[in-house]
PDB file of N, CA and C in Angstrom:
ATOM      1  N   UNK F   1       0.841  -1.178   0.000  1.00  0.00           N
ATOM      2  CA  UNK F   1       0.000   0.000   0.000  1.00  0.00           C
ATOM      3  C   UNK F   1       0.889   1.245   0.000  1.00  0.00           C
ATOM      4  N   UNK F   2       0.230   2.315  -0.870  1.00  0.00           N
ATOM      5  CA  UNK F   2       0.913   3.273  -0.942  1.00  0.00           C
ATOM      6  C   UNK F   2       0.848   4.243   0.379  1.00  0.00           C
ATOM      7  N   UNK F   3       1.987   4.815   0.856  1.00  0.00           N
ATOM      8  CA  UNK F   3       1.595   6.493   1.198  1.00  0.00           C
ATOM      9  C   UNK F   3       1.542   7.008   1.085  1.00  0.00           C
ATOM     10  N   UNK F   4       0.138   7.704   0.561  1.00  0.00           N
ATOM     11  CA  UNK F   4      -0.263   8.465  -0.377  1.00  0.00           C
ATOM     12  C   UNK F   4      -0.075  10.095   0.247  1.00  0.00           C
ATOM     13  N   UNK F   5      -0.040  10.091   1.636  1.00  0.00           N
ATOM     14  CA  UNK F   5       0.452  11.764   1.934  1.00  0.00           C
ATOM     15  C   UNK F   5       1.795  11.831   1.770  1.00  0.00           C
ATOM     16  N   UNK F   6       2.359  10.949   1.536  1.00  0.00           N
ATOM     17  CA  UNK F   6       3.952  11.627   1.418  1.00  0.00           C
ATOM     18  C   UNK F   6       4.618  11.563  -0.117  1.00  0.00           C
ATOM     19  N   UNK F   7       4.260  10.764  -0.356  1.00  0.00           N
ATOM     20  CA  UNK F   7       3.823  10.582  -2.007  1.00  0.00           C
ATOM     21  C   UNK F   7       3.449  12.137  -2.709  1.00  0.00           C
ATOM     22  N   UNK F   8       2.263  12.322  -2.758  1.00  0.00           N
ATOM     23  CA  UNK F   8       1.459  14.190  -2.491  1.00  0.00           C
ATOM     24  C   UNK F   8       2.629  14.730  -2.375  1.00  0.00           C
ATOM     25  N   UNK F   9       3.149  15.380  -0.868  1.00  0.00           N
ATOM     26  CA  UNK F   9       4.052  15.865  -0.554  1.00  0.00           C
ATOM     27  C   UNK F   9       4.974  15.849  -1.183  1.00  0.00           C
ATOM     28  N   UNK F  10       5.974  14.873  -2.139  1.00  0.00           N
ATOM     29  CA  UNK F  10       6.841  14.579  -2.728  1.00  0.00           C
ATOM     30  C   UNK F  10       6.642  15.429  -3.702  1.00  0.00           C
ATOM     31  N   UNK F  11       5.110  15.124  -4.818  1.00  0.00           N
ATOM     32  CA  UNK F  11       4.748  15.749  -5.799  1.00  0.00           C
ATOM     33  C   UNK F  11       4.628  17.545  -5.892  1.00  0.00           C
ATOM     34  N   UNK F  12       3.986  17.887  -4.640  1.00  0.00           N
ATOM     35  CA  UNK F  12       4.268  19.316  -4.495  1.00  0.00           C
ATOM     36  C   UNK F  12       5.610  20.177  -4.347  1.00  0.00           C
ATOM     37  N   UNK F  13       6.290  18.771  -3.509  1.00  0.00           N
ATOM     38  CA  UNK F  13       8.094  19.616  -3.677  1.00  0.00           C
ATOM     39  C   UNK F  13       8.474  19.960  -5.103  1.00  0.00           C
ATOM     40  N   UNK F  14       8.514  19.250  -5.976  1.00  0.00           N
ATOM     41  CA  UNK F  14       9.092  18.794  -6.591  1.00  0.00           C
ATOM     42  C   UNK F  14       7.838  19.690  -8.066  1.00  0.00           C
ATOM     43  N   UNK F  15       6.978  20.336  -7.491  1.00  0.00           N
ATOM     44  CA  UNK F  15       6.273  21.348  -8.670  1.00  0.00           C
ATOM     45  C   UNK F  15       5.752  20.033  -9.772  1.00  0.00           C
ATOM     46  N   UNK F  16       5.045  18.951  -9.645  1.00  0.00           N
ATOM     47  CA  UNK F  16       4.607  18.185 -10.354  1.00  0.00           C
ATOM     48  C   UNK F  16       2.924  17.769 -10.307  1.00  0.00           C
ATOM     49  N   UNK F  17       2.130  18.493 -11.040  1.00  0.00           N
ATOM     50  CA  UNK F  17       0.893  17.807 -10.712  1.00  0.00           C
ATOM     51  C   UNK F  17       0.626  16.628 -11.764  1.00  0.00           C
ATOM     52  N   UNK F  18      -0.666  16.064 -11.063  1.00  0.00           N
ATOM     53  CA  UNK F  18      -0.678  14.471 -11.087  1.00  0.00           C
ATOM     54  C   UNK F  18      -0.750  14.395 -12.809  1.00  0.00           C
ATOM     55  N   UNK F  19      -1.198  15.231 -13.650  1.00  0.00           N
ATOM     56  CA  UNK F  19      -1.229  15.457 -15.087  1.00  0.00           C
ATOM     57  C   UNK F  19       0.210  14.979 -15.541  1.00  0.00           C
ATOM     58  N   UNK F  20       1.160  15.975 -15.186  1.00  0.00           N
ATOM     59  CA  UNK F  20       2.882  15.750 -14.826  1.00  0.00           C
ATOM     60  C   UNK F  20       3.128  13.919 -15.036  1.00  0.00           C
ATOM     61  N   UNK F  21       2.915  13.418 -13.729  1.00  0.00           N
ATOM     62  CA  UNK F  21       3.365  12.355 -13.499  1.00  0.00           C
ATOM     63  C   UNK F  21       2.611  11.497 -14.371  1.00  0.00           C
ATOM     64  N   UNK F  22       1.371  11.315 -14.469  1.00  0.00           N
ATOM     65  CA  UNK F  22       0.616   9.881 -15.497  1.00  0.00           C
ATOM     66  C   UNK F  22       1.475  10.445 -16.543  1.00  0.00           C
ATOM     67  N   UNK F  23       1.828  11.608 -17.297  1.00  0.00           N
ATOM     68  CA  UNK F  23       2.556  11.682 -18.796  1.00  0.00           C
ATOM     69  C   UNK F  23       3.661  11.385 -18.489  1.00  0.00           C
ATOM     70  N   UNK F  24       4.260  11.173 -18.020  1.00  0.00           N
ATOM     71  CA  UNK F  24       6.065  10.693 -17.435  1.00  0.00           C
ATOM     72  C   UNK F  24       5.378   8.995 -17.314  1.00  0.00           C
ATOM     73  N   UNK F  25       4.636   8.334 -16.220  1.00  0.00           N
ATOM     74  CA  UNK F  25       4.442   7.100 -16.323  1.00  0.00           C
ATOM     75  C   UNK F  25       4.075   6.481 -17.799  1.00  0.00           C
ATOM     76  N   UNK F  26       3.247   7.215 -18.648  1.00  0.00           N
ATOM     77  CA  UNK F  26       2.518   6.774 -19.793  1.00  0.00           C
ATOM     78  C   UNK F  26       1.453   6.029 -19.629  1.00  0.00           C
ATOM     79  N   UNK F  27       0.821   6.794 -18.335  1.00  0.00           N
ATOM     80  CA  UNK F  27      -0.952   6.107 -18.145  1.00  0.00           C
ATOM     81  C   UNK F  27      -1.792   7.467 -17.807  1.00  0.00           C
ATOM     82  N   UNK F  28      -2.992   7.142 -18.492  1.00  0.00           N
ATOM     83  CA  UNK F  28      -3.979   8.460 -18.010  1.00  0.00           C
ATOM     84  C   UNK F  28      -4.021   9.078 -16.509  1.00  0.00           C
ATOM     85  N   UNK F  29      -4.334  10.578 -16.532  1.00  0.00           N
ATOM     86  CA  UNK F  29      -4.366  10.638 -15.769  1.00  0.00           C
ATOM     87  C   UNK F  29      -5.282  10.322 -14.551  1.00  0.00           C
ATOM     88  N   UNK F  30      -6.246   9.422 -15.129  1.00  0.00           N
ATOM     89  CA  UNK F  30      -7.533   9.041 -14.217  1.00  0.00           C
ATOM     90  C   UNK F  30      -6.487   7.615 -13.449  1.00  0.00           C
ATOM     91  N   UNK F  31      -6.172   6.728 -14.227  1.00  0.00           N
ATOM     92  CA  UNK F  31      -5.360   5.795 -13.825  1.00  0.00           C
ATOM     93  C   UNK F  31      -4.601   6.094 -12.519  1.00  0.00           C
ATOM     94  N   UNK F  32      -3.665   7.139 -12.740  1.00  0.00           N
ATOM     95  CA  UNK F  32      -2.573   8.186 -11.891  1.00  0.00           C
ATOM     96  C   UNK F  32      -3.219   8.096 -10.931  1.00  0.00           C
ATOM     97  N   UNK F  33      -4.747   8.930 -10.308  1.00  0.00           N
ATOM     98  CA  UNK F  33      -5.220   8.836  -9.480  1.00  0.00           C
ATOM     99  C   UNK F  33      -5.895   8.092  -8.810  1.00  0.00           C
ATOM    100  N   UNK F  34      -6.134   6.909  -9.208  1.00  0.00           N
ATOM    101  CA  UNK F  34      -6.542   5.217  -8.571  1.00  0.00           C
ATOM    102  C   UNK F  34      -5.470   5.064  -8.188  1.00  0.00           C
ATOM    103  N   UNK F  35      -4.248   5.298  -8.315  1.00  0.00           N
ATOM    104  CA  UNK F  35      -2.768   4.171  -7.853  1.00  0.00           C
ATOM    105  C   UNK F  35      -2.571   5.456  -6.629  1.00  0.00           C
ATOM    106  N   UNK F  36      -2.984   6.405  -7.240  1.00  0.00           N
ATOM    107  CA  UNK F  36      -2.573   7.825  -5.987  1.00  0.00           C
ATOM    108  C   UNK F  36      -3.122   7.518  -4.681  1.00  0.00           C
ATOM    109  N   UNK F  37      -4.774   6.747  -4.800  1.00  0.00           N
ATOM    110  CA  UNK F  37      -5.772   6.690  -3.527  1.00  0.00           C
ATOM    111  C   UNK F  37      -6.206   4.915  -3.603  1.00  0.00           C
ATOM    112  N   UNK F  38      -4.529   4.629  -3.757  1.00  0.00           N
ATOM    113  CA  UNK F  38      -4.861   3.150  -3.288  1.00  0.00           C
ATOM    114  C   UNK F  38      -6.028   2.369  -3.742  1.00  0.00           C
ATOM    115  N   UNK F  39      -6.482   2.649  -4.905  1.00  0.00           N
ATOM    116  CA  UNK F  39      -7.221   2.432  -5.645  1.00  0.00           C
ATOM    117  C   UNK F  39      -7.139   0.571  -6.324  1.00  0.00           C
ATOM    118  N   UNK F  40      -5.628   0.966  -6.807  1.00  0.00           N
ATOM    119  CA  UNK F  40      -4.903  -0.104  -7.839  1.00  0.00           C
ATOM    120  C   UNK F  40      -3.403  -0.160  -7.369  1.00  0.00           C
ATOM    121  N   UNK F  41      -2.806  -0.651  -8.206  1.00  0.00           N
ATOM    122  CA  UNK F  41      -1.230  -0.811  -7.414  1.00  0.00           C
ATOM    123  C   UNK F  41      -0.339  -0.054  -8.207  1.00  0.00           C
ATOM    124  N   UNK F  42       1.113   0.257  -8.337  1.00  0.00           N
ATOM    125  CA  UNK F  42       1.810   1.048  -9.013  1.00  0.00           C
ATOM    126  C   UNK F  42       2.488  -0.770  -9.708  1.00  0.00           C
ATOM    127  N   UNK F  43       2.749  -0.308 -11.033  1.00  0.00           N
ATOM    128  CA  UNK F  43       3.269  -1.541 -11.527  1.00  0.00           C
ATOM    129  C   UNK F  43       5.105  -1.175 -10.948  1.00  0.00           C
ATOM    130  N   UNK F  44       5.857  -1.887 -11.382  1.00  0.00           N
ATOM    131  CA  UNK F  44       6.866  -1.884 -10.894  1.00  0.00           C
ATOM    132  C   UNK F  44       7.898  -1.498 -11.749  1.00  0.00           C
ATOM    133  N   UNK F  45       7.265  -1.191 -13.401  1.00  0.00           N
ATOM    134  CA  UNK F  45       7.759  -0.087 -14.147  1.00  0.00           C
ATOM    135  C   UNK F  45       7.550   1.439 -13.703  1.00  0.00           C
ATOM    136  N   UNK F  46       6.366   1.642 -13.481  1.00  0.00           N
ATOM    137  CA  UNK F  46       6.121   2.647 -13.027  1.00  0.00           C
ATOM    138  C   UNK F  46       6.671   2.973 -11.664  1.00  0.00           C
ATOM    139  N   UNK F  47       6.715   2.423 -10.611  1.00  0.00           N
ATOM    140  CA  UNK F  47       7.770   2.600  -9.746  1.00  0.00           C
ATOM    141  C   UNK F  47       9.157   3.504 -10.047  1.00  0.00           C
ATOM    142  N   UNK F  48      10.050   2.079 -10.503  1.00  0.00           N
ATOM    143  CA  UNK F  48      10.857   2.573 -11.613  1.00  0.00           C
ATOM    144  C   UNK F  48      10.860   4.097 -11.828  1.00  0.00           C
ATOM    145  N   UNK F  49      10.032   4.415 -12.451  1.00  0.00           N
ATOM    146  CA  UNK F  49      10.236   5.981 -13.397  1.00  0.00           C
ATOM    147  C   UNK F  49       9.742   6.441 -12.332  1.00  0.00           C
ATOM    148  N   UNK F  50       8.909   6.621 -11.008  1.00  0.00           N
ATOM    149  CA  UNK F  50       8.784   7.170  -9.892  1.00  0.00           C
ATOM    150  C   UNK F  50      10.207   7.796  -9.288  1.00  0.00           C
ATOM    151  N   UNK F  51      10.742   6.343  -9.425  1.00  0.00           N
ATOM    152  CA  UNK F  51      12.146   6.889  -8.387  1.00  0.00           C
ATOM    153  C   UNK F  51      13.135   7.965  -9.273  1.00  0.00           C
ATOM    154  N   UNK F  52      12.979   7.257 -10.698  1.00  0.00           N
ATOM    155  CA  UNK F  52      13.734   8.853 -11.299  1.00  0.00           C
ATOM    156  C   UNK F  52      13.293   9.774 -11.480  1.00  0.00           C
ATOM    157  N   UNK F  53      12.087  10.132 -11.575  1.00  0.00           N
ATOM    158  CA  UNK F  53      11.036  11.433 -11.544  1.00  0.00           C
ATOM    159  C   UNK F  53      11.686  12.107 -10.442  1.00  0.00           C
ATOM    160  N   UNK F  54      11.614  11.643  -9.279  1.00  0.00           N
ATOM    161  CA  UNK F  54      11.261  12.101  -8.242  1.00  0.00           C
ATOM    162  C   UNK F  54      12.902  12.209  -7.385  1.00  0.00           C
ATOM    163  N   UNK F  55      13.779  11.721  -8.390  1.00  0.00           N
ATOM    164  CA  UNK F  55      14.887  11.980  -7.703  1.00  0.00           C
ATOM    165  C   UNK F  55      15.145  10.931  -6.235  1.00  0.00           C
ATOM    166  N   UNK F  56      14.461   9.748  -5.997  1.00  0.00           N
ATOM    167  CA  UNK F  56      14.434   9.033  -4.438  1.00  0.00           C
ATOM    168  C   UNK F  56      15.567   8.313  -4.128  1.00  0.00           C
ATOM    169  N   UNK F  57      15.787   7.843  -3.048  1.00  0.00           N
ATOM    170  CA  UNK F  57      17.020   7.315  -2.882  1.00  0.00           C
ATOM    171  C   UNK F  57      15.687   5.832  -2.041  1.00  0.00           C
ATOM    172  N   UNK F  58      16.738   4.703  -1.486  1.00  0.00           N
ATOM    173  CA  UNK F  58      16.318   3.713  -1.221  1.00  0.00           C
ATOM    174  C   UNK F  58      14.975   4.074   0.280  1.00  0.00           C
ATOM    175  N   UNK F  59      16.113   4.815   0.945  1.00  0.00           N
ATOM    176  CA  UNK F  59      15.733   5.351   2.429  1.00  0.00           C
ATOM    177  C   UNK F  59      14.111   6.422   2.144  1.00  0.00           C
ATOM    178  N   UNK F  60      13.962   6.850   1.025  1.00  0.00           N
ATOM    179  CA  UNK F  60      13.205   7.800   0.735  1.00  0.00           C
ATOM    180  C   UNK F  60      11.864   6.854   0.136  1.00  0.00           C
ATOM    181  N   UNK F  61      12.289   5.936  -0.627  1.00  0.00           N
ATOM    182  CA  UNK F  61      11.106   5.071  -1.337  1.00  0.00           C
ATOM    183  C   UNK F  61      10.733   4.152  -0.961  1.00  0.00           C
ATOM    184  N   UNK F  62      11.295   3.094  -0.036  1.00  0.00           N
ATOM    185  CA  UNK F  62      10.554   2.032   0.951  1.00  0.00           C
ATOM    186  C   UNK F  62       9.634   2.888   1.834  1.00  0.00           C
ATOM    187  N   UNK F  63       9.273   3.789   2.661  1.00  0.00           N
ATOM    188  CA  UNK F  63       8.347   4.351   3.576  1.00  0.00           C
ATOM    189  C   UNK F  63       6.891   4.807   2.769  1.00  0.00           C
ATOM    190  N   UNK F  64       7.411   5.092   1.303  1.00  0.00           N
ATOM    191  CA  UNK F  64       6.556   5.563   0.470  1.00  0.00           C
ATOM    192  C   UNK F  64       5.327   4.471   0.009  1.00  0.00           C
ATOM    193  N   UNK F  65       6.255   3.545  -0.785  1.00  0.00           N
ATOM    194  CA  UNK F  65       6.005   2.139  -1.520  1.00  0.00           C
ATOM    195  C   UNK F  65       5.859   1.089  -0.495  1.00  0.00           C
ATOM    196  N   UNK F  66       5.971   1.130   0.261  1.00  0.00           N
ATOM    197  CA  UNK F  66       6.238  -0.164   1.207  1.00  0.00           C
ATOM    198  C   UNK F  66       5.846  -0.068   2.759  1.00  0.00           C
ATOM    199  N   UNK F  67       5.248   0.890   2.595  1.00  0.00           N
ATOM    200  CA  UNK F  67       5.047   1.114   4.418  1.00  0.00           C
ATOM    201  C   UNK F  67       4.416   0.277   5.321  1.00  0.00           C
ATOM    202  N   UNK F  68       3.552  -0.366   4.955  1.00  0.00           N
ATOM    203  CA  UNK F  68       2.835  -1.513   6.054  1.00  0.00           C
ATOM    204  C   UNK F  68       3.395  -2.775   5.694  1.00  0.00           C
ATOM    205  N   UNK F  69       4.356  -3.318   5.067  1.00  0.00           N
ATOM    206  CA  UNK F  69       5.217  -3.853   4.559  1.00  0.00           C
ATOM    207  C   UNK F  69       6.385  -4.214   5.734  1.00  0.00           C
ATOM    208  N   UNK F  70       7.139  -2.541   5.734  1.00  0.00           N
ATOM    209  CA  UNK F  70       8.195  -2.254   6.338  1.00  0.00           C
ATOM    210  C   UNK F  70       7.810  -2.504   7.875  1.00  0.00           C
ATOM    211  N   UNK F  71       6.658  -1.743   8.177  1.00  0.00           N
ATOM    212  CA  UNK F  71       6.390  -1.590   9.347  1.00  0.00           C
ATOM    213  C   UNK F  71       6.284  -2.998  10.388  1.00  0.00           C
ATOM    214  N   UNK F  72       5.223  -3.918   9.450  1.00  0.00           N
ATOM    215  CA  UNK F  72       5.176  -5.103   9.730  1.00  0.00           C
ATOM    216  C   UNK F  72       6.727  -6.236  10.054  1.00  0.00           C
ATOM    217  N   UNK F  73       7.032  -5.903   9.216  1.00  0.00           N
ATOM    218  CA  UNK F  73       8.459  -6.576   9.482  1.00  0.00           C
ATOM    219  C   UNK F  73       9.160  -6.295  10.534  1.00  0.00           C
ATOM    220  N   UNK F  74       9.311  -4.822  10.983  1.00  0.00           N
ATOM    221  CA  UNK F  74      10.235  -4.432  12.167  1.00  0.00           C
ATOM    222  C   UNK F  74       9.576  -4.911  13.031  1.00  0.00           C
ATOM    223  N   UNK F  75       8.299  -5.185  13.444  1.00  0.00           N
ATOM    224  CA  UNK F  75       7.658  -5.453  14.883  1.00  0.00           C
ATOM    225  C   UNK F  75       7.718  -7.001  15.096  1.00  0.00           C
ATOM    226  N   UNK F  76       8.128  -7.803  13.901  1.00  0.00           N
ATOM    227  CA  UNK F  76       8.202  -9.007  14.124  1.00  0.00           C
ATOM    228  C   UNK F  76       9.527  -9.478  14.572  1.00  0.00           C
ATOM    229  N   UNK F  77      10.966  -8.801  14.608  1.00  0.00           N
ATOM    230  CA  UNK F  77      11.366  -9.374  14.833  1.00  0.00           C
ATOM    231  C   UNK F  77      12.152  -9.171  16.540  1.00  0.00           C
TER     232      UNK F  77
END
């Protein structure tokens, strides 16, 4: 599941509205906003061109992409 407020946040730093990003992914922008509100999933191409869009480093895109994921894991062990 995405996090979609920091995700947002990312997009406003960075002067990109969601129009911006579906034309950089190469999916409509209605699409853009189902994967935005956890709608659907981000494919893992699109990921991909996320992290270079957006300039992310590893530390920056697991909390984003991966958060109940991540989270889950630390409490287990």
């Amino acid at each position: 599941m995405t996090n979609t407020l920091k995700l947002r946040a990312l997009l406003i730093e960075n002067n990109l509205t969601s129009e911006d990003v579906a034309k950089e992914l190469g999916i409509s922008k209605q699409s853009f906003s189902m994967k935005l509100n956890n709608k659907r999933e981000f494919k893992s191409s699109e990921l991909n061109k996320l992290v270079v869009l957006l300039n992310l480093t590893d530390k920056d895109f697991l909390p984003i992409f991966f958060a109940n994921r991540v989270e889950f894991n630390s409490t287990c062990v």
